[in-house]
XYZ file of C-alpha atoms in Angstrom:
359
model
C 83.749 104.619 89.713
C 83.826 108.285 90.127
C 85.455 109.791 93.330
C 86.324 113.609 94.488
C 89.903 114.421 96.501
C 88.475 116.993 98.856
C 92.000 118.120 100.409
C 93.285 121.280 101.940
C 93.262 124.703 100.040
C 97.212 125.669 100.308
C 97.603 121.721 98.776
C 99.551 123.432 95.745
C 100.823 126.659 97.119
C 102.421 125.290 99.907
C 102.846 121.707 99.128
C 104.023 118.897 101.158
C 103.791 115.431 101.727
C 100.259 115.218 101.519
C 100.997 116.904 98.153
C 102.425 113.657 96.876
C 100.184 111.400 98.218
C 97.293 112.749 96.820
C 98.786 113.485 93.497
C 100.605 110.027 93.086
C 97.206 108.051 94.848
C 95.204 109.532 91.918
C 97.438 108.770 88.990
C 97.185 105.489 89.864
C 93.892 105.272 90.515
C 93.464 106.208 86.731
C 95.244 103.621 85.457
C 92.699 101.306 87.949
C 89.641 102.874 85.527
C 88.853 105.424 88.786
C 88.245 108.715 87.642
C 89.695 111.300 90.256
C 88.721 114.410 90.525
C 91.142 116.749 92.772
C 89.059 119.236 95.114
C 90.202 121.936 96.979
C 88.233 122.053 100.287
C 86.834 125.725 99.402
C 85.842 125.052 95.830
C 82.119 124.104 95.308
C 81.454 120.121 94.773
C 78.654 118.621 92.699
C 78.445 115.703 95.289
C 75.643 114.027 93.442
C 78.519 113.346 90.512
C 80.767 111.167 92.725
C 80.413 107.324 93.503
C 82.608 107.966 97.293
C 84.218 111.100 98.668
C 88.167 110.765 99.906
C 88.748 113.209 102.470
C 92.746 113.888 103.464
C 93.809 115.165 107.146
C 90.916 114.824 109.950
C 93.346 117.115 111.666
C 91.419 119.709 109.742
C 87.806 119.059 110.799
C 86.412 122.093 109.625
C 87.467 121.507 106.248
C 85.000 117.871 106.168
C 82.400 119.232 108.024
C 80.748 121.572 105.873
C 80.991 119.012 102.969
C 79.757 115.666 105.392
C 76.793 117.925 106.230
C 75.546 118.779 102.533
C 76.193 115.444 101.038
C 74.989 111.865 100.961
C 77.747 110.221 99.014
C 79.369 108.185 101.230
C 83.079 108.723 102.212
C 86.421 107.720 103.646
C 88.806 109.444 105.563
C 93.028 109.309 105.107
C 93.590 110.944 108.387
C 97.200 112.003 108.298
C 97.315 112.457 112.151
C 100.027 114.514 112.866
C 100.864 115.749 116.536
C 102.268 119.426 116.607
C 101.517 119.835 120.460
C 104.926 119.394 121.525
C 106.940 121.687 119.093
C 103.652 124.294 119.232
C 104.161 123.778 123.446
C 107.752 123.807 124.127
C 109.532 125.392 121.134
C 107.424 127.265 119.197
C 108.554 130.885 120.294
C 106.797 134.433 121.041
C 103.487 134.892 122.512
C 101.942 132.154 120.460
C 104.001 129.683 122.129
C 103.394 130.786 125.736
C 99.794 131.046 124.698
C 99.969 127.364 123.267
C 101.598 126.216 126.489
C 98.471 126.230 128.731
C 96.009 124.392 125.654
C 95.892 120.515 124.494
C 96.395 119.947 121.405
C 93.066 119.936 120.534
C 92.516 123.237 121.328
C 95.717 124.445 119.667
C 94.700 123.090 116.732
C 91.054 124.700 117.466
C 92.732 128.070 117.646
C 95.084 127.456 114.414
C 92.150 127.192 112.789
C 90.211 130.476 114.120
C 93.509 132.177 113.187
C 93.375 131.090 109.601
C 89.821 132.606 109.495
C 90.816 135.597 111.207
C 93.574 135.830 108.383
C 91.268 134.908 105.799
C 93.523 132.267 104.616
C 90.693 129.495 105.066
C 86.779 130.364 104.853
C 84.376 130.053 107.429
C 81.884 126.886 105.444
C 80.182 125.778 108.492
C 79.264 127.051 112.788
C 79.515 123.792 113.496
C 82.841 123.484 114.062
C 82.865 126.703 115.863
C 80.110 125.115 118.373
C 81.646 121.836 118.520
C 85.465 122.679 118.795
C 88.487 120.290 117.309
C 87.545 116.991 119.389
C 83.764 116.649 118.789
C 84.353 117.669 115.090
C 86.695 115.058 114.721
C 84.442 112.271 116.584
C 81.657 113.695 113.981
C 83.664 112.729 111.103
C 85.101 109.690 112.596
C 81.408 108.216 113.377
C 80.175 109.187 109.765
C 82.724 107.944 107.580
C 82.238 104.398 105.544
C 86.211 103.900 106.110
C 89.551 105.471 107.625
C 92.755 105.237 105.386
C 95.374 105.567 107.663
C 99.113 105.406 106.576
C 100.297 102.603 109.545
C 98.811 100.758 112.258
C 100.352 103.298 114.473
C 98.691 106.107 113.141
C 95.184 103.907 113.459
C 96.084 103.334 117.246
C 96.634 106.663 118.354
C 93.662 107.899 116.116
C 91.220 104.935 118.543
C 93.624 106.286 121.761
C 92.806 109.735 121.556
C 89.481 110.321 120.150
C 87.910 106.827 121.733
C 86.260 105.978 118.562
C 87.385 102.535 116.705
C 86.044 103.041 113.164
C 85.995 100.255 110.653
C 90.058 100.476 108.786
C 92.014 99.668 105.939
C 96.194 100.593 106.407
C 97.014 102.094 103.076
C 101.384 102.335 102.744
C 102.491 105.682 101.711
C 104.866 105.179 98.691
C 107.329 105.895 96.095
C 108.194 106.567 92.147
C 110.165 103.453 91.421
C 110.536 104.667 87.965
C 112.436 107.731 89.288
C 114.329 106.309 92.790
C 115.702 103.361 92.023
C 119.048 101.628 93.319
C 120.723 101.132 89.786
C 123.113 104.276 90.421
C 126.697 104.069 89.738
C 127.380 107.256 91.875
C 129.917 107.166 94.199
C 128.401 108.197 97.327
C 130.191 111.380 100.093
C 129.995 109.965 103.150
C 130.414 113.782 104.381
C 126.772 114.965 102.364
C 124.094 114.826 104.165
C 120.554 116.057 102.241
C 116.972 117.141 104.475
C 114.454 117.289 101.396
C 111.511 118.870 103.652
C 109.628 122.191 103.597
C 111.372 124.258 105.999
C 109.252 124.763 109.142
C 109.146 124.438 112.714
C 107.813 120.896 113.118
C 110.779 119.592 110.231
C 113.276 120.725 112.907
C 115.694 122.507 110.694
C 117.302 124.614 113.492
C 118.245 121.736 115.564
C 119.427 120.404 112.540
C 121.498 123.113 111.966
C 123.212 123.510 115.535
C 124.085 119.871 114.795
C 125.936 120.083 111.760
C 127.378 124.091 111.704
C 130.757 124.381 111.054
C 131.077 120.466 110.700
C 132.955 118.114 108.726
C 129.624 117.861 106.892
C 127.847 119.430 103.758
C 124.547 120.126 104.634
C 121.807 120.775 102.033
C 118.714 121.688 102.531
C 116.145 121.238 99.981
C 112.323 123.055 100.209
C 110.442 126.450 100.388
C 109.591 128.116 103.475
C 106.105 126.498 104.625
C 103.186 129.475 105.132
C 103.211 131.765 107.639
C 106.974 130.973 108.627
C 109.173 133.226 106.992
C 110.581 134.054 110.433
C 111.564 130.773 111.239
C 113.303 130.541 107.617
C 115.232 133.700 107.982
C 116.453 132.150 111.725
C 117.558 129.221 109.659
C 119.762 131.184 107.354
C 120.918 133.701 110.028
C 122.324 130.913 111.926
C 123.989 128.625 109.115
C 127.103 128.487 108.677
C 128.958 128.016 105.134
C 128.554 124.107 105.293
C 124.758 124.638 104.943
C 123.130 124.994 101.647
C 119.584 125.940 101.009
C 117.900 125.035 97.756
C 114.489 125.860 97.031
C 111.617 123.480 96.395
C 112.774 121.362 93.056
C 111.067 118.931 91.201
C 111.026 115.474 91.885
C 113.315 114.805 88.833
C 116.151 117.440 89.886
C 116.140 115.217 93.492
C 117.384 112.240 91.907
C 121.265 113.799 91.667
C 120.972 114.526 95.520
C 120.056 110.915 96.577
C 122.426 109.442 94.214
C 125.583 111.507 95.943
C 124.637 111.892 99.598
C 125.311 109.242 101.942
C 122.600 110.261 104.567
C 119.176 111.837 103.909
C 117.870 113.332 107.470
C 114.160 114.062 109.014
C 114.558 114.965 112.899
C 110.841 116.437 112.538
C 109.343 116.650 115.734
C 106.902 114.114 114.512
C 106.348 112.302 111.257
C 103.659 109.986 109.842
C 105.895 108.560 106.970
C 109.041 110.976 105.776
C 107.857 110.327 102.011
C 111.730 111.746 100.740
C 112.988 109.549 103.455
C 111.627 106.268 101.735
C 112.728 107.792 98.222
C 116.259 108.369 99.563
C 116.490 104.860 101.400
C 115.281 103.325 97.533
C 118.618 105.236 96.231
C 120.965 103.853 98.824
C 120.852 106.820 101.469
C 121.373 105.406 104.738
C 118.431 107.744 106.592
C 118.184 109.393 109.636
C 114.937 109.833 110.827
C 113.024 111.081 114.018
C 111.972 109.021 116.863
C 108.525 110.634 116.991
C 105.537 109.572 115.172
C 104.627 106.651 112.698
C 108.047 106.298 110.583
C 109.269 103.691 112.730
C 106.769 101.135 110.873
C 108.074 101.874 107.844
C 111.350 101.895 108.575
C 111.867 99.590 112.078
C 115.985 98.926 112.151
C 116.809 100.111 108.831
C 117.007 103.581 110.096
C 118.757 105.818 112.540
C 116.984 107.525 115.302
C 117.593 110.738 116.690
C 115.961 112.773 119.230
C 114.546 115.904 117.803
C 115.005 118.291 120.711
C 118.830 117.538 121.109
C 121.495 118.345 118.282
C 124.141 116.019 119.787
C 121.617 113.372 118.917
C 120.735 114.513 115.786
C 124.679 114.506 114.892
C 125.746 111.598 116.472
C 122.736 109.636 114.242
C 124.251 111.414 110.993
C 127.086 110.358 112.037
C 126.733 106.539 112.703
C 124.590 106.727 109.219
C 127.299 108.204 107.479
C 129.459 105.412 108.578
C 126.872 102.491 108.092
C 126.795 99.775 105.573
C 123.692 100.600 103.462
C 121.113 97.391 103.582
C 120.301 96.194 99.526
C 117.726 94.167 101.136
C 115.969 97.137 102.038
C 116.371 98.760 98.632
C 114.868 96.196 97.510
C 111.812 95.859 99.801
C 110.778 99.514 99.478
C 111.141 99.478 95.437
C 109.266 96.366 95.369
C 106.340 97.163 98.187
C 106.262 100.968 99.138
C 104.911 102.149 95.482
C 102.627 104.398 94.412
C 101.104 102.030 92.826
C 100.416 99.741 95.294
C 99.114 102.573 97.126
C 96.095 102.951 94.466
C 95.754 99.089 94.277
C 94.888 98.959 98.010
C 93.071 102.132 97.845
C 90.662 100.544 95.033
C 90.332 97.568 97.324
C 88.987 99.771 100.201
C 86.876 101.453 97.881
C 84.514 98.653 96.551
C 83.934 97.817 100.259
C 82.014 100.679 100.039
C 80.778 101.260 95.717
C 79.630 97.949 94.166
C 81.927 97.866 91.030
């Protein structure tokens, strides 16, 4: 079986999560005999090569469209539904944000995407999406595709909730490296270091995270590159820390390992989250985590984790604070290193798959 990773263009030179995911997903496919090709959504595609297409984040419509439209391999769909309206509504700030205030999040996602042509960070591929807006694109792609992949039965229900379209599903579990986080660390861990292994952006929440922990009892450190087009909101960041916060730029996954080994707590107070992919490779190397109460986490995670409320510091700092304190669950450990793997990622992947190719 031959399949193409059509994914977004900044994929490498702004990475993320999704980064991960897709990297990880097709290592293992490999090993599974599935040869993966990695796409970037403006690069031209032999389509006629490849058994299935795997598209990643129907957030981005206009990426799928153009492809959907000139192919007739069949394809599936990890959605990677994300909800920015209420940072890009209440807290994003200058005219943008007043602009975005008055919009659903449809159509602040519609206009995102207009600005990244107007910017010529993205390509205009196909008018379709210009005549059929964010919604209808998405209900396009949603109708069309042989399967959805999405990361947790949460994510599936609000993808059915807001664009009124069941399609057939398989849940695919984001994962981990088990051969790099493990719990077999002798490390003593500092109850007073607290690590937030995130790009640093708006939606991660590093402000609030900031205000909660300035001038603190705590060491703060703060690992990941400014995402794109938010160089502002990094230089706020570093205006306002104080000497307890540390920023480190984006390091491989291998230079993480002595972070997660010392710190006691490992934070996400994004203003939403599908998974928190450091969060689950933290928990696997005895972090107790502290994670936001919006989004899809909260499947992965259920009472293992802390909660905090993204839009209020005291929250965020009273969660650190209760995780700093907390008796870290083994059990847990265990459970992530044994069923949250990259591996088992690809496995059920492959499954999901041959509904679709005959193998």
């Amino acid at each position: 079986m031959k399949v193409a990773f059509i994914t977004r263009s900044s994929l490498f030179s702004s990475s993320g999560g999704d980064t991960l995911q897709v990297l990880n997903t097709a290592k293992y496919l490999e090993e599974l005999n599935v040869a993966v090709d990695i796409k970037l959504t403006h690069e031209k595609i032999t389509y006629d090569e490849y058994d299935l297409l795997h598209f990643f984040s129907i957030i981005r419509p206009a990426d799928i469209l153009p492809h959907i439209q000139k192919s007739k391999t069949p394809f599936v769909v990890t959605p990677l539904l994300i909800d920015y309206s209420e940072f890009d509504k209440q807290y994003r700030k200058g005219i943008t944000g007043k602009i975005f205030r008055f919009f659903s999040p449809d159509q602040i996602e519609y206009l995102k995407t207009m600005a990244r042509w107007t910017r010529r960070q993205q390509r205009l591929k196909s008018y379709v999406y210009l005549l059929k807006g964010q919604r209808n694109s998405i209900q396009i792609v949603l109708k069309k595709a042989a399967l959805i992949l999405p990361n947790s039965e949460l994510e599936y229900g609000q993808l059915t909730r807001t664009y009124a379209i069941a399609p057939p599903y398989n849940i695919i579990l984001n994962g981990i490296e088990p051969r790099l986080f493990h719990n077999a660390s002798t490390v003593e861990k500092d109850k007073c270091m607290v690590v937030c292994v995130a790009r640093i952006e708006g939606l991660k929440n590093q402000i609030n995270l900031i205000k909660a922990l300035n001038n603190s009892e705590y060491q703060l450190y703060l690992i990941g590159n400014p995402a794109t087009n938010q160089a502002t909101y990094y230089d706020e960041c570093r205006s306002l820390a104080a000497k307890n916060i540390h920023f480190i730029h984006h390091i491989r996954q291998e230079e993480l390992i002595p972070y997660y080994q010392k710190a006691k707590v490992h934070i996400l107070p994004s203003w939403f989250e599908t998974c928190g992919l450091s969060s689950l490779e933290a928990a696997a190397m005895g972090c107790n985590v502290v994670i936001t109460n919006k989004g899809y986490a909260s499947e992965y995670f259920k009472h293992h984790a802390f909660y905090c409320e993204p839009s209020s510091p005291g929250s965020i700092k009273e969660a650190i604070f209760n995780a700093s304190n907390g008796t870290v669950c083994t059990k847990f450990q265990q459970k992530i290193i044994a069923d949250f793997t990259w591996q088992n990622t690809a496995v059920n992947t492959y499954k999901a798959y041959k509904k679709i190719v005959p193998v």
